[in-house]
Each structure stands twice: as structure tokens, then as C-alpha cells.
Short mmCIF file of C-alpha atoms in Angstrom, two decimals:
data_model
loop_
_atom_site.label_atom_id
_atom_site.label_comp_id
_atom_site.label_asym_id
_atom_site.label_seq_id
_atom_site.Cartn_x
_atom_site.Cartn_y
_atom_site.Cartn_z
CA MET A 73 -109.97 87.37 -47.11
CA ALA A 74 -113.60 87.54 -46.19
CA LEU A 75 -114.73 85.30 -43.17
CA ALA A 76 -116.41 82.11 -43.15
CA GLY A 77 -119.05 80.50 -41.69
CA ALA A 78 -121.82 77.55 -42.59
CA ALA A 79 -125.53 77.54 -41.38
CA ALA A 80 -128.37 74.61 -41.44
CA ILE A 81 -131.56 75.04 -42.80
CA VAL A 82 -133.39 72.37 -41.58
CA PHE A 83 -137.10 71.65 -42.41
CA ASP A 84 -140.02 69.93 -40.63
CA ARG A 85 -142.33 67.74 -42.13
CA ASP A 86 -144.90 70.75 -42.17
CA GLY A 87 -142.37 72.55 -44.23
CA ARG A 88 -141.50 74.81 -41.38
CA VAL A 89 -138.32 76.62 -40.82
CA LEU A 90 -135.90 76.27 -37.62
CA LEU A 91 -134.77 79.68 -36.48
CA VAL A 92 -132.88 79.98 -33.01
CA ARG A 93 -133.03 83.35 -31.65
CA GLU A 94 -129.74 85.20 -30.62
CA GLY A 95 -128.57 85.72 -27.46
CA TYR A 96 -126.52 88.38 -28.04
CA LYS A 97 -126.02 91.63 -30.24
CA ARG A 98 -129.39 92.45 -31.81
CA ARG A 99 -131.21 89.05 -30.26
CA ARG A 100 -132.06 88.34 -34.33
CA TRP A 101 -133.69 85.18 -35.73
CA SER A 102 -130.81 83.12 -37.15
CA LEU A 103 -130.67 79.67 -38.81
CA PRO A 104 -128.57 77.35 -36.65
CA GLY A 105 -124.96 78.24 -37.74
CA GLY A 106 -121.41 79.88 -36.99
CA ARG A 107 -117.95 80.60 -37.64
CA ILE A 108 -115.82 77.98 -39.76
CA GLU A 109 -112.58 76.68 -37.45
CA ALA A 110 -109.90 75.29 -38.90
CA PRO A 111 -109.47 72.20 -39.82
CA GLU A 112 -113.28 72.21 -40.39
CA LEU A 113 -115.16 72.09 -43.76
CA PRO A 114 -118.41 73.71 -44.55
CA HIS A 115 -120.35 70.64 -43.92
CA GLU A 116 -119.19 70.05 -40.46
CA THR A 117 -119.39 73.37 -39.42
CA ALA A 118 -122.82 73.38 -39.88
CA VAL A 119 -123.08 69.83 -38.02
CA ARG A 120 -121.13 71.24 -34.75
CA GLU A 121 -122.90 74.31 -34.89
CA VAL A 122 -126.72 72.78 -35.16
CA ARG A 123 -125.92 70.60 -31.70
CA GLU A 124 -124.38 73.39 -30.04
CA GLU A 125 -127.18 75.41 -30.31
CA THR A 126 -129.82 73.27 -30.28
CA GLY A 127 -129.19 69.33 -29.20
CA LEU A 128 -130.39 68.41 -33.06
CA GLU A 129 -128.03 66.09 -34.95
CA VAL A 130 -127.84 67.02 -38.91
CA VAL A 131 -126.69 65.49 -41.97
CA PRO A 132 -126.10 68.13 -44.79
CA VAL A 133 -128.27 66.73 -47.25
CA GLU A 134 -128.04 69.55 -50.46
CA VAL A 135 -125.77 73.17 -50.37
CA VAL A 136 -128.26 75.76 -51.03
CA GLY A 137 -125.62 78.28 -51.73
CA LEU A 138 -123.17 80.93 -50.57
CA TYR A 139 -124.11 83.84 -49.44
CA ARG A 140 -121.25 87.12 -48.67
CA LEU A 141 -122.50 89.35 -46.68
CA HIS A 142 -121.65 92.73 -46.57
CA GLY A 143 -121.57 94.37 -42.98
CA GLU A 144 -118.73 95.73 -40.77
CA ARG A 145 -116.69 92.60 -41.82
CA VAL A 146 -117.66 90.44 -45.45
CA PHE A 147 -118.48 86.92 -43.88
CA ASP A 148 -119.52 84.11 -46.59
CA VAL A 149 -121.90 81.55 -45.47
CA TYR A 150 -122.42 78.85 -47.03
CA ALA A 151 -126.07 77.56 -46.52
CA PHE A 152 -126.84 73.38 -46.28
CA VAL A 153 -130.28 71.69 -46.06
CA CYS A 154 -130.43 69.06 -43.84
CA SER A 155 -132.00 66.08 -42.07
CA ALA A 156 -132.31 66.31 -38.31
CA ASN A 157 -132.85 63.49 -35.38
CA GLY A 158 -134.05 64.57 -32.13
CA VAL A 159 -135.65 67.59 -30.32
CA PRO A 160 -134.66 71.15 -30.69
CA GLU A 161 -133.77 72.70 -26.98
CA ALA A 162 -132.36 76.04 -26.56
CA ASP A 163 -129.03 76.48 -25.41
CA GLY A 164 -130.12 79.14 -23.19
CA ASP A 165 -127.22 81.42 -23.48
CA GLU A 166 -125.80 81.95 -27.08
CA ILE A 167 -129.49 80.64 -27.84
CA THR A 168 -132.54 82.32 -26.22
CA ALA A 169 -135.30 80.34 -28.70
CA ILE A 170 -135.93 78.03 -30.88
CA VAL A 171 -139.15 78.69 -33.18
CA TRP A 172 -140.71 76.78 -36.23
CA ALA A 173 -141.23 79.55 -38.73
CA ASP A 174 -143.10 79.12 -42.41
CA PRO A 175 -140.76 80.51 -44.61
CA ALA A 176 -143.81 83.19 -46.16
CA ASP A 177 -143.71 84.32 -43.00
CA LEU A 178 -140.38 84.34 -41.34
CA PRO A 179 -140.43 86.20 -37.78
CA ALA A 180 -138.21 89.78 -37.30
CA PRO A 181 -135.95 90.97 -36.77
CA MET A 182 -133.75 88.03 -38.67
CA THR A 183 -130.40 87.60 -40.19
CA ASN A 184 -129.59 88.69 -43.82
CA VAL A 185 -128.57 85.27 -43.97
CA VAL A 186 -132.36 83.87 -42.89
CA ALA A 187 -133.74 86.29 -45.38
CA ALA A 188 -131.51 84.84 -48.68
CA ALA A 189 -131.12 81.67 -47.88
CA VAL A 190 -134.36 80.34 -46.54
CA PRO A 191 -136.72 81.20 -49.58
CA ASP A 192 -134.06 79.61 -51.80
CA ALA A 193 -134.17 76.74 -49.89
CA ALA A 194 -138.19 76.83 -49.93
CA ALA A 195 -138.47 77.08 -53.49
CA GLY A 196 -135.83 74.77 -53.88
CA ASN A 197 -133.15 76.42 -55.49
CA ARG A 198 -129.22 74.73 -55.17
CA GLY A 199 -125.60 76.26 -56.23
CA VAL A 200 -126.79 79.98 -55.05
CA VAL A 201 -124.06 82.46 -55.02
CA ARG A 202 -124.96 85.93 -54.20
CA SER A 203 -123.77 89.23 -52.41
CA VAL A 204 -126.19 90.07 -49.67
CA GLU A 205 -126.08 93.42 -48.80
#
């Protein structure tokens, strides 16, 4: 059975997407999110993780998709478009920086879920189920 997580895709009024920079491993740009902790549902994980990583309060609006990531382990990520209130701030530990990025010009290095889910969300795709290498 694959491990599972959830991610929030938050757009601002200008259509830019909220990305966070990981403070560990490869220090990649990622969507706010993380591993689902029992008994959470995926959308609850997205809300919790965004709050922990950025201080924002979000409301999941739509499911963009389910992305199966292949790496050292198989990891399923549920991606949600979310509305947000507040001003994001990096927690300084797990997250070292926050940026609003144009979906057509995403910063590198980025996680596989950013590369797959952000273009889907920006294009209005919903209900996507995809395996990502």
C-alpha cells in the first residue's frame, strides 16, 4: 500500500500559485502539504499542513487530482485548489521561503507534484488521476 499525502494549490488574484521552499533534503519548491495522519481525510491534511507551514487558513474548493509519485517509495498525493485568508509566512524550519509564482514560470528545483498538479490546476483540469515519474 502506498503512503499518502495532500497538497493545497492556492492562487492569488493575479493567478500566481503559492509555493514553499523545503528546508530539508534537496530544498525544492513544493506546494504546501504533507503526509496524511490517521484519522484525517485528505482535505483535512491539506488544511492542517498549510496552517503549519504558512500560517494561512484555507478552504478546499475543488479536487484537482490524485497523483501517484514514484521514487524510493510510492506516494499518493491528493491535490486541492483552496481559497485562502491571511498573509503567508514561512515557519523558518520546515519551510524556509514562500513565493507566489506564475504557473507558466515555476522555480527550480521543484517537486514532481508541483510539475504535474500546478499546470493541471491552472488549466482548470479537475478529477485527474495520474502516475508521475
